[in-house]
Coordinates of C-alpha atoms in Angstrom, one line a residue:
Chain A
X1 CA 191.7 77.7 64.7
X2 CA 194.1 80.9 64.1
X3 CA 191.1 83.1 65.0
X4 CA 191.7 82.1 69.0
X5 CA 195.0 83.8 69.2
X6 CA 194.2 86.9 68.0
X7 CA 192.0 89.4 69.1
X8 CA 190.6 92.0 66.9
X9 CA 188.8 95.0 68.2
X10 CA 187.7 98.3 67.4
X11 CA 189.3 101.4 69.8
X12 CA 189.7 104.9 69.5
X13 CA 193.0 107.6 69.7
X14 CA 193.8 111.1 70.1
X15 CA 196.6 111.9 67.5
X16 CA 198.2 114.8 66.4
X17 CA 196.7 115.7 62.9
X18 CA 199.0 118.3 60.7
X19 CA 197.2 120.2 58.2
X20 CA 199.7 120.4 55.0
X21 CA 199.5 123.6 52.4
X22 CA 201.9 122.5 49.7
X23 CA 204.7 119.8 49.2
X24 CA 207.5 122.1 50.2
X25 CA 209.3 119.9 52.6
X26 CA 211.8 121.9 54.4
X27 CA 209.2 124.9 55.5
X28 CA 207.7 121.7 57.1
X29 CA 210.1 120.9 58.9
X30 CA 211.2 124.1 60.4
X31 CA 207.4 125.1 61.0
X32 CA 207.7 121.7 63.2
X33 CA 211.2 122.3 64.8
X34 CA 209.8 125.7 65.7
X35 CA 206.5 124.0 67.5
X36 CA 208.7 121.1 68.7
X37 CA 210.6 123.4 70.6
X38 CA 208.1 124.8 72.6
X39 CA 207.3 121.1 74.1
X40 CA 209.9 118.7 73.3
X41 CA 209.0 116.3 75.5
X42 CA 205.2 116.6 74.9
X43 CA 205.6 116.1 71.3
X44 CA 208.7 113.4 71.4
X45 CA 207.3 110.4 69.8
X46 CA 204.0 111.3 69.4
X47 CA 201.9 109.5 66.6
X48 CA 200.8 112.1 63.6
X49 CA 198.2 112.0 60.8
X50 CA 198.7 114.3 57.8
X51 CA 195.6 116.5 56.9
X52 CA 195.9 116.8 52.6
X53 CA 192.8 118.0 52.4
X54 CA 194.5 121.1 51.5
X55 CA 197.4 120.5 49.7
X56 CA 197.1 119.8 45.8
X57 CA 200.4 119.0 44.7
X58 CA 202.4 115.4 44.7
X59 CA 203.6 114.8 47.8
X60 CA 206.3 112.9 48.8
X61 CA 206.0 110.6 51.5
X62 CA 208.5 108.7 52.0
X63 CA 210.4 111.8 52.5
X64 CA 207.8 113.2 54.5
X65 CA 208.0 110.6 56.9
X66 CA 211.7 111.5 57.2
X67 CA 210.8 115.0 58.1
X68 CA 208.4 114.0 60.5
X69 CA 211.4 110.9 62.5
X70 CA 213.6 113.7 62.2
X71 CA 211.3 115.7 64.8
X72 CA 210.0 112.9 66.4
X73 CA 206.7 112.1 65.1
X74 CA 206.2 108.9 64.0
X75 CA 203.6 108.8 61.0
X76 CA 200.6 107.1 61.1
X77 CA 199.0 107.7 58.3
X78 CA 196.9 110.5 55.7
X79 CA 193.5 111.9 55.8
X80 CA 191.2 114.0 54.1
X81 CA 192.4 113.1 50.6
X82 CA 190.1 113.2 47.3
X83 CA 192.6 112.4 44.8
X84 CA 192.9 108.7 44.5
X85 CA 196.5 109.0 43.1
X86 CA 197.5 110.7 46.4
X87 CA 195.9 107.9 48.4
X88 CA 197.8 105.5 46.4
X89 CA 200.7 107.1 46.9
X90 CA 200.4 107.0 50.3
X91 CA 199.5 103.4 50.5
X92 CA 202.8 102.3 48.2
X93 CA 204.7 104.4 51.1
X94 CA 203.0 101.9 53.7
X95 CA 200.6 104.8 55.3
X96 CA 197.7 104.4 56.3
X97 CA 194.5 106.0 54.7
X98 CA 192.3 107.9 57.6
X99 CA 188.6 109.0 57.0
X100 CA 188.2 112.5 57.8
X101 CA 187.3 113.1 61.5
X102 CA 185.3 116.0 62.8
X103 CA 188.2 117.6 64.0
X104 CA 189.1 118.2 59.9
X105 CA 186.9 120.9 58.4
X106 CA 186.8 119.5 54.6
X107 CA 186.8 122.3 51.7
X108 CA 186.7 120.6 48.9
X109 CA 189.0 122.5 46.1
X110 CA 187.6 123.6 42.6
X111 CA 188.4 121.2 40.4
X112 CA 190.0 122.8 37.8
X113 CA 192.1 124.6 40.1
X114 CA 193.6 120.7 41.3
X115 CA 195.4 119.8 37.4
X116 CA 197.4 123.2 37.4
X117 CA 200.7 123.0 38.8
X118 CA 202.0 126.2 38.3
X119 CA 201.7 128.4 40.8
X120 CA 202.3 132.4 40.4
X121 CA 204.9 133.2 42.7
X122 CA 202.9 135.9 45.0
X123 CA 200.4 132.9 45.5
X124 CA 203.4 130.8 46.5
X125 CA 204.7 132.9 49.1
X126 CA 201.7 133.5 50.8
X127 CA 201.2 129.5 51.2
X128 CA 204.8 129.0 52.5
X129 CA 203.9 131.9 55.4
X130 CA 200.8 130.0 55.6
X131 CA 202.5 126.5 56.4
X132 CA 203.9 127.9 59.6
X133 CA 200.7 129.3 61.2
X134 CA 198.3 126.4 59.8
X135 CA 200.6 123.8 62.2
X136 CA 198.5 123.4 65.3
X137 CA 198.2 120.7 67.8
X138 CA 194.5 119.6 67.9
X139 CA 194.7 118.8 70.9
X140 CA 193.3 119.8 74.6
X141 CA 195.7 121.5 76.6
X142 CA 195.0 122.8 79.6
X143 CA 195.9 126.6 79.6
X144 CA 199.1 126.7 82.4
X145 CA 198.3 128.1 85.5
X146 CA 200.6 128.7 88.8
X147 CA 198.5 129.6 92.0
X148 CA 199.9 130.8 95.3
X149 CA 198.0 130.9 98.4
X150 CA 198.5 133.2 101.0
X151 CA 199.7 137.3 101.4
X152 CA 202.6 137.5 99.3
X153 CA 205.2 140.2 101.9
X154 CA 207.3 142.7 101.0
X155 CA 210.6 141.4 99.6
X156 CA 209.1 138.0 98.3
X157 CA 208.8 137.1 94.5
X158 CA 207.1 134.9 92.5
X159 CA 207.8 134.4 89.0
X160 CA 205.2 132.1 86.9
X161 CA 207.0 131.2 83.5
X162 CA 205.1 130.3 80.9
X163 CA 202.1 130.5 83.0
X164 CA 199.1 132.8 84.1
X165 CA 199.3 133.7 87.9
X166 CA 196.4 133.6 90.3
X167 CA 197.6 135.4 94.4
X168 CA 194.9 134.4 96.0
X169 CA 195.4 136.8 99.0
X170 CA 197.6 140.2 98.6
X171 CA 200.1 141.0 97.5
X172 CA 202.5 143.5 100.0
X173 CA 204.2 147.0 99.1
X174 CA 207.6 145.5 98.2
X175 CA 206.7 142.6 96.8
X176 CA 206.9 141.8 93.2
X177 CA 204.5 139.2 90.8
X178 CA 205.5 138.2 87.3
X179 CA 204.0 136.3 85.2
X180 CA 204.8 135.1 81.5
X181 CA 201.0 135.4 81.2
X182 CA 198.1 137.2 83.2
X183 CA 198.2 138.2 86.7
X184 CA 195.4 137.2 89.2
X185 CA 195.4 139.2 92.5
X186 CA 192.2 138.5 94.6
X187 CA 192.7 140.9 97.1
X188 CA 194.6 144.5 97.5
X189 CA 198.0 144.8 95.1
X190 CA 200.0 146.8 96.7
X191 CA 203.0 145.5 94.5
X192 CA 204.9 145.4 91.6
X193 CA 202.7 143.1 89.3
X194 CA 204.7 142.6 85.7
X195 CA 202.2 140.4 83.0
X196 CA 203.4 139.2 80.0
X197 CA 207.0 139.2 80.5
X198 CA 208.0 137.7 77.9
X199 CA 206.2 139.5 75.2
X200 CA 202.8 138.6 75.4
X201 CA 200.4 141.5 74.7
X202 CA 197.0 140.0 75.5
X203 CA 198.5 139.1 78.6
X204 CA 196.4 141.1 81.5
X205 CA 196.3 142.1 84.9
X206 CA 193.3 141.5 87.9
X207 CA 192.9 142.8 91.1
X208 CA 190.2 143.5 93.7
X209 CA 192.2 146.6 95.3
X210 CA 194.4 148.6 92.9
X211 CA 197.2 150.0 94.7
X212 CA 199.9 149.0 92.9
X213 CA 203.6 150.8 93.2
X214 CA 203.6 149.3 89.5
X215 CA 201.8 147.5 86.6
X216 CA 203.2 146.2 83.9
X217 CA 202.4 144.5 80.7
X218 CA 204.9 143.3 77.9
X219 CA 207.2 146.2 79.0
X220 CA 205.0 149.2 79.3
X221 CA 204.4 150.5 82.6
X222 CA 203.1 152.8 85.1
X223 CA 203.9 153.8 88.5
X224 CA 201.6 154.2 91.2
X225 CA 201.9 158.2 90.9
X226 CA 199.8 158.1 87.0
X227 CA 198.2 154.9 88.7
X228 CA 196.4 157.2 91.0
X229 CA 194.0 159.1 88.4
X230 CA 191.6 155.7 87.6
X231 CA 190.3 152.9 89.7
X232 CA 192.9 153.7 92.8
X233 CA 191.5 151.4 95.2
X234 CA 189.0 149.8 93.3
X235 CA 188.5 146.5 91.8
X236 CA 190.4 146.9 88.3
X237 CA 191.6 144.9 85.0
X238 CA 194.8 146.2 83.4
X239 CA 195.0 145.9 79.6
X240 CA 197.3 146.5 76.9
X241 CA 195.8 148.4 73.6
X242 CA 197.9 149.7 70.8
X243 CA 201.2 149.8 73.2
X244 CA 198.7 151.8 75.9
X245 CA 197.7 150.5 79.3
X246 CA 194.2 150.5 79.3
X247 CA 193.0 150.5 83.6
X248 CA 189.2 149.9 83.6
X249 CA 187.0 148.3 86.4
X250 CA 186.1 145.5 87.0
X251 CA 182.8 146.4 89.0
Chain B
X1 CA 208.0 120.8 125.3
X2 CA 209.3 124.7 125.3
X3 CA 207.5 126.8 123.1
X4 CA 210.4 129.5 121.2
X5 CA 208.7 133.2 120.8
X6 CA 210.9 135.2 118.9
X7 CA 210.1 139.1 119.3
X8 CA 211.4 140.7 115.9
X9 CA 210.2 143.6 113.9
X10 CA 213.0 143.9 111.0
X11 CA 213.2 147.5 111.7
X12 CA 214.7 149.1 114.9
X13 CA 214.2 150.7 117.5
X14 CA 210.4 149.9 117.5
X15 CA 210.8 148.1 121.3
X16 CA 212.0 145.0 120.5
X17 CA 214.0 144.8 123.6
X18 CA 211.2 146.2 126.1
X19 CA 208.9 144.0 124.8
X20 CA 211.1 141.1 125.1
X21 CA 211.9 142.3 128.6
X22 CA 208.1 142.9 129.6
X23 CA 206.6 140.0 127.6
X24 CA 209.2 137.6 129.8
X25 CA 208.8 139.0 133.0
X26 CA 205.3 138.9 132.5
X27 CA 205.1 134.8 131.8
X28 CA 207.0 134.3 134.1
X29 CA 205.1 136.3 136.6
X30 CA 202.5 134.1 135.7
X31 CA 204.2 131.1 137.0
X32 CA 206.2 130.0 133.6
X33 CA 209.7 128.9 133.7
X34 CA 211.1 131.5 131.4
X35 CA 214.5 132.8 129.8
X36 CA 215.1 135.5 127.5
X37 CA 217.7 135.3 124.8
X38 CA 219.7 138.3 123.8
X39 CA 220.4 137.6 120.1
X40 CA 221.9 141.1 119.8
X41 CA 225.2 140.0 119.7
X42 CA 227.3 143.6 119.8
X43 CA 224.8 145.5 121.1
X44 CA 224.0 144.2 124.0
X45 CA 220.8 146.3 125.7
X46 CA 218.5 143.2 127.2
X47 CA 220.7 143.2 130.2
X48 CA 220.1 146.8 130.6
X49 CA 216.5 146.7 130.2
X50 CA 216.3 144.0 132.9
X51 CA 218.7 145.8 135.3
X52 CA 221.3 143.1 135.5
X53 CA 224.0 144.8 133.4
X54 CA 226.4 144.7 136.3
X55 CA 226.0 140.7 136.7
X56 CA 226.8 139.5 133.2
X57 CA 229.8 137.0 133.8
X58 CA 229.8 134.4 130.6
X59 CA 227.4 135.1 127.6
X60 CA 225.6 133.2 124.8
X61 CA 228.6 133.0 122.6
X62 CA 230.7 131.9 125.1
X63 CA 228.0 129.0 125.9
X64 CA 228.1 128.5 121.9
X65 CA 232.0 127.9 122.1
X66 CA 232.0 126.3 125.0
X67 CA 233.3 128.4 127.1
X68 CA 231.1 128.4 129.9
X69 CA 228.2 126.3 130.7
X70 CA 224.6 127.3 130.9
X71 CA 224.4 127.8 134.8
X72 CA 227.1 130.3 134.3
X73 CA 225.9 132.5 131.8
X74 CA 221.9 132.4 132.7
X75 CA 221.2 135.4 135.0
X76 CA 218.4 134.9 137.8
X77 CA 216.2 137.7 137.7
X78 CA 216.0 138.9 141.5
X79 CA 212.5 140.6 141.0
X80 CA 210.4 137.4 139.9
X81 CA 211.0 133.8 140.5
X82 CA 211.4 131.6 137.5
X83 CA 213.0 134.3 135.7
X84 CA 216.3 134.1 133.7
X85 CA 218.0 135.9 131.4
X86 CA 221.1 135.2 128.8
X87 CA 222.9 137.6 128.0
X88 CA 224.5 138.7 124.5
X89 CA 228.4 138.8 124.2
X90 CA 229.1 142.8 123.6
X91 CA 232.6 142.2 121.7
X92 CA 232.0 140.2 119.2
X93 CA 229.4 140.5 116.2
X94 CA 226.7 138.2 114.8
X95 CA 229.0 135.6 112.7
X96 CA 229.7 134.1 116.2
X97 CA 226.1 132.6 115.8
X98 CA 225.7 129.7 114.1
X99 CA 222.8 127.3 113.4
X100 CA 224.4 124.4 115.2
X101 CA 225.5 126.5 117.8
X102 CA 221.8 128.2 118.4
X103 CA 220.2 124.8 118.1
X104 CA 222.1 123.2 120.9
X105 CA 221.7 126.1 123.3
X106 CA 218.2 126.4 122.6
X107 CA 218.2 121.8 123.4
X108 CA 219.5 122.5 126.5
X109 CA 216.8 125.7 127.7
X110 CA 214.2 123.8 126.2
X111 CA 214.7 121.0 129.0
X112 CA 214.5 123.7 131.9
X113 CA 212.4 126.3 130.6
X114 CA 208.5 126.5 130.2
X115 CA 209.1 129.7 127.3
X116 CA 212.3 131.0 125.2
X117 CA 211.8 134.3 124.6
X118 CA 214.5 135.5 122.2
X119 CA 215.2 139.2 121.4
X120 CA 216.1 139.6 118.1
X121 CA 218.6 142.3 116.4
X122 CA 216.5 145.0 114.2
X123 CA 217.5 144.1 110.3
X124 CA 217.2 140.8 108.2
X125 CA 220.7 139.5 108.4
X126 CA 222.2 136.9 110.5
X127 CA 221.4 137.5 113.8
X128 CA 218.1 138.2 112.8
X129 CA 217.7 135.0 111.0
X130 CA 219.0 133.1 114.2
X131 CA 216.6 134.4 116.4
X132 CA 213.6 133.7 114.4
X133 CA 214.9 130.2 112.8
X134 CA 214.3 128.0 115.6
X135 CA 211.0 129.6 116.7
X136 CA 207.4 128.6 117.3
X137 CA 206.0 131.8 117.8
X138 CA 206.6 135.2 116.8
X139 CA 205.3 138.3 118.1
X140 CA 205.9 140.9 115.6
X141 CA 206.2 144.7 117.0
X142 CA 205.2 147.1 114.8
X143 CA 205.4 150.9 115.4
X144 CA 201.9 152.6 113.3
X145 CA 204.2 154.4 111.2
X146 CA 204.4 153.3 107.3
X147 CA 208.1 152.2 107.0
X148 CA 208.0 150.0 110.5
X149 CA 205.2 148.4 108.9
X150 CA 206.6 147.7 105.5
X151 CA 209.7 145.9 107.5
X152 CA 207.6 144.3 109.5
X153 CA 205.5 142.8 106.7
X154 CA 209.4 141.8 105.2
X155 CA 209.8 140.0 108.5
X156 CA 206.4 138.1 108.5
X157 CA 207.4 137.2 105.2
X158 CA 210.8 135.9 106.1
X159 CA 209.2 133.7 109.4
X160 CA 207.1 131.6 106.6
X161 CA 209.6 131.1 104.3
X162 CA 213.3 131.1 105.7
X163 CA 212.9 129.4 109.4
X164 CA 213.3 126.0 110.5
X165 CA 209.3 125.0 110.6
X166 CA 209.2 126.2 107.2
X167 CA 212.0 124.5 105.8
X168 CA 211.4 121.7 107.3
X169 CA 207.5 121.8 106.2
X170 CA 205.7 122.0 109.8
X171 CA 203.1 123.4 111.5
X172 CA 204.0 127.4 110.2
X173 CA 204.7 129.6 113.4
X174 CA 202.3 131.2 115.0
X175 CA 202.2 134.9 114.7
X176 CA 201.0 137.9 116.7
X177 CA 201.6 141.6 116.1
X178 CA 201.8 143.7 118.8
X179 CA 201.9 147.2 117.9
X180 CA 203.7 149.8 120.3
X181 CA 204.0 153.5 120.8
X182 CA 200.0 154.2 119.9
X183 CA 199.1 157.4 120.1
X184 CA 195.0 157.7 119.2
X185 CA 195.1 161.1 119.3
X186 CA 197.3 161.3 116.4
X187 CA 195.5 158.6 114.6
X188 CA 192.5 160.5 115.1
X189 CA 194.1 163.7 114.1
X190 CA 195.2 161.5 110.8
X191 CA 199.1 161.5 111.7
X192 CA 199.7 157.9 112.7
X193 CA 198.4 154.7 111.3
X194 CA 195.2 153.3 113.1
X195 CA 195.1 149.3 114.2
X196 CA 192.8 148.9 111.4
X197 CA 195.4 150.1 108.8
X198 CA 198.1 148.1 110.2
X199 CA 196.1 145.3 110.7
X200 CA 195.0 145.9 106.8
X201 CA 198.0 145.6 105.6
X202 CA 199.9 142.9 107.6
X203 CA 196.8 140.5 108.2
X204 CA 198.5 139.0 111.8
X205 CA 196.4 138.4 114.4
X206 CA 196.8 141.0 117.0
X207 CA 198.0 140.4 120.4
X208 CA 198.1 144.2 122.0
X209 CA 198.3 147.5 121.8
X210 CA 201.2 149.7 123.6
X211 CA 200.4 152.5 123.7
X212 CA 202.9 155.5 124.0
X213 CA 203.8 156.6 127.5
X214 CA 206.4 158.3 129.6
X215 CA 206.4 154.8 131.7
X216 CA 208.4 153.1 129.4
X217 CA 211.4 155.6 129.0
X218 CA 211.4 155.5 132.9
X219 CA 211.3 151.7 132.8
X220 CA 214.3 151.3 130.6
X221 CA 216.3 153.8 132.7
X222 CA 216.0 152.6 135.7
X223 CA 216.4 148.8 134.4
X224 CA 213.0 147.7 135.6
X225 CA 210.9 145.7 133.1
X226 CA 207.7 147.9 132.1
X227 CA 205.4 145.5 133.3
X228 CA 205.9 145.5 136.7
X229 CA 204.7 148.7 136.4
X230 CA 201.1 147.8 137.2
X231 CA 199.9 151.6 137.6
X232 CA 201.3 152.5 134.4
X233 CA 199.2 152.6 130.9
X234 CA 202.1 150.6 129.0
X235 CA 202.3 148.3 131.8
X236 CA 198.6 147.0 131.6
X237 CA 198.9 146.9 128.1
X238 CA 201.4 144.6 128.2
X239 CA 200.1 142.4 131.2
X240 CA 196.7 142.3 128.8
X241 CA 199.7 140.7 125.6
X242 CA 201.2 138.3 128.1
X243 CA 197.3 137.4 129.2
X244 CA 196.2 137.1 125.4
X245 CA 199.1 135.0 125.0
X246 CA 198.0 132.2 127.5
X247 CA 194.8 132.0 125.8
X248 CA 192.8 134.5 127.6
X249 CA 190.7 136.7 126.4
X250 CA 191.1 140.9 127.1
X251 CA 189.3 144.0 125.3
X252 CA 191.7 145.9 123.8
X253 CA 192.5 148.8 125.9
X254 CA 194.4 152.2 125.1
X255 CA 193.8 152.4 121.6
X256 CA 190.4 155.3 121.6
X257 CA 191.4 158.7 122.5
X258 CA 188.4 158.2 125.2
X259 CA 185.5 157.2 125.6
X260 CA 183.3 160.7 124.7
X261 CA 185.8 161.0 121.8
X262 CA 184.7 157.4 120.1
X263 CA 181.4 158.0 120.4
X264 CA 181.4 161.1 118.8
X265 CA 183.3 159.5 116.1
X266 CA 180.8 157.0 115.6
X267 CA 177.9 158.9 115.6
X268 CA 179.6 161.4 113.4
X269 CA 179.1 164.3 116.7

């Protein structure tokens, strides 16, 4: 009888799984608070799976879960645990218990490592720096792009934050492209062209026509009169290597 | 519907005003009603140019303030029919142009005139602004020198971004450059820029080539629009622009040295 008011089926979700090192709450949560504020609205109320897989210690999540509303996240659930008292745990706190997906690589820990829970204090530090870099979205984003179409004249501006920069078209003596990312020219760049403006070192530069009055990449520069010794005219890639800009071609 | 050619270049003295002059004159030799606009409130030359200096009554402004009406500021040109001309107001400066202003003195030509040619001021302030904000085409001179090019390529950048049909989101204006005081013998001797260079950098379709000549000096002194001088090298050129403009189609003349001197060129003699 009760069975025709429900319906039960199976369905499938992309959630945010976070990969936990140790129990230590509070580099958590400014690890998140620190990603948060790249994407506020991205992440604001997002669903989230904790990854134990690596994490050996008691953890508590009640607390956890606190950590998480406090950014948030609302907490779905665990994954990836082998330790039945840590499963257990997570059930009494109302969580649900995940199998691994394939997003999750699974080492499993030596088990005699797992009893010991004193850990020597060089060890410790390096898993607290390690918290902070291990949090990352699984999850496709499309790199940020901002194209403009057209010749870009002398006195005009365009400023991509955040963002690579494609110009498809040229780009004027007098005119002036910055990007927070890479710079895309496809024709001549006659230009200022600024990449990485905000600090990004891997950010680069294209071009089909190097003629730039200046390039630019995470505040090291050169003007068109050192500019003039490689690739002048040519099709060229502008790197940055050990604080040097790097002009190679691209033919 | 009256189509609004602006003639504008950003920097000065490039020929602005002669080619406002000759471009008019010329459309309206070829049976279009046409006016041309002085927008060079201050420095008023137009009236010069077109030898009617001594006729100027009211002005633009005083149209804008209503202080005259149209029929008392337009000047008939006595040389070609259809011809009229409005002049700028010589004591006051460009603040006495505003958009509202403009917009209803360019309603009212609109409903007599077949073309509004306006002659813009050189720079990218005001005045300049007003004389390209309302237009529907824009022939962009261009001296082959590098720093007339540069402004010019300011200008072009300035007609798809800051006038009315950009704003607004239509149909962007339609530009032509027309490049004036060629010389191929100093292109070929590598002193000037060469149509290709210019047209390399700025990318505008191009609508003619002026090229220098003593005709054109002469013209301006003695008030008669270059054009009607049909023996003169300048004056062709500029009858072949005003054809180009109506749709025809005309070989670029005036910009080879001569003939023996191209092929040579070419066939590296």
């Amino acid at each position: 009888m009760a069975e025709n008011n429900i319906e039960l089926k199976g369905s499938n979700f992309t959630l945010f799984v976070l990969s936990l090192i140790n129990n230590d709450l509070s580099s958590v949560q400014q690890a998140l608070f620190d990603k948060v504020q790249q994407a506020p609205a991205f992440f604001s109320g997002a669903p989230i799976v904790i990854n134990v897989s690596q994490c050996e210690q008691e953890i508590d999540f009640l607390g956890l879960a606190e950590v998480l509303k406090s950014q948030q996240f609302v907490l779905v659930g665990i994954t990836g645990s082998q330790n039945e008292e840590i499963k257990q745990a997570a059930r009494q706190a109302g969580l649900a218990v995940l199998k691994s997906g394939p997003l999750t690589p699974i080492d499993v820990p030596a088990p005699s490592a797992n009893a010991n829970p004193v850990v020597p204090a060089a060890e410790t530090t390096h898993i607290e720096t390690k918290v902070k870099t291990q949090i990352k979205v699984q999850h496709q984003q499309t790199p940020a792009t901002q194209f403009h179409h057209g010749q870009l004249r002398s006195g005009q501006q365009i400023y991509a934050k955040d963002k690579n920069l494609v110009i498809i078209g040229s780009v004027s003596a007098g005119a002036e492209v910055i990007a927070d990312g890479s710079i895309h020219v496809y024709g001549h760049l006659r230009g200022r062209a600024i990449a990485g403006a905000k600090g990004d070192s891997s950010a680069r530069i294209f071009c089909r026509n190097l003629e730039a009055e200046l390039i630019s990449i995470n505040g090291n520069y050169k003007l068109s009169e050192t500019l003039q010794e490689t690739c002048w005219q040519q099709a060229a890639t502008v790197s940055l290597e050990n604080d040097q800009l790097i002009i190679s071609r691209l033919d | 519907m009256a189509r609004i050619i602006v003639v504008t270049s950003g920097k000065g003295g490039v020929g602005k005003t002669t080619t406002s002059a000759a471009i008019g004159t010329g459309l309206a030799l070829a049976g279009k009603k046409t006016v041309i606009v002085d927008f060079d409130i201050g420095l008023r030359n137009l009236d010069l140019i077109m030898g009617c200096e001594r006729r100027v009554v009211y002005d633009f402004v005083n149209v804008i303030n209503d202080e005259a009406n149209l029929n008392q500021a337009l000047i008939k040109d006595k040389r070609v029919e259809d011809l009229y001309i409005l002049p700028a107001s010589q004591t006051r400066d460009k603040d006495a142009l505003t958009k509202e202003g403009v917009e209803k003195v360019l309603n009212d030509l609109a409903e007599r005139f077949d073309y509004i040619v306006c002659d813009s001021p050189a720079g990218i302030e005001k005045g300049a602004m007003m004389a390209l904000y309302f237009a529907d085409e824009a022939i962009i001179t261009s001296n082959p020198e590098v720093s007339s090019v540069r402004d010019s390529d300011r200008i072009i950048g300035m007609l798809s971004s800051k006038s009315r049909r950009a704003e607004q989101g239509l149909e962007p204006i339609v530009e032509h450059l027309l490049i004036t005081r060629y010389s191929p013998k100093r292109v070929n001797s590598g002193d000037m820029l060469s149509v290709d260079d210019i047209n390399d950098i700025l990318a505008v379709k191009l609508l003619g080539v002026i090229p220098e000549s003593q005709a054109v000096l002469k013209a301006s002194n003695s008030g008669e629009p270059v054009i009607l001088d049909k023996e003169s090298d300048a004056g062709m050129a500029y009858q072949d622009a005003v054809d180009r403009l109506l749709g025809e189609n005309r070989d670029f003349r005036f910009i080879q040295e001569e003939k023996k001197g191209l092929l040579s060129r070419i066939f590296g003699g």
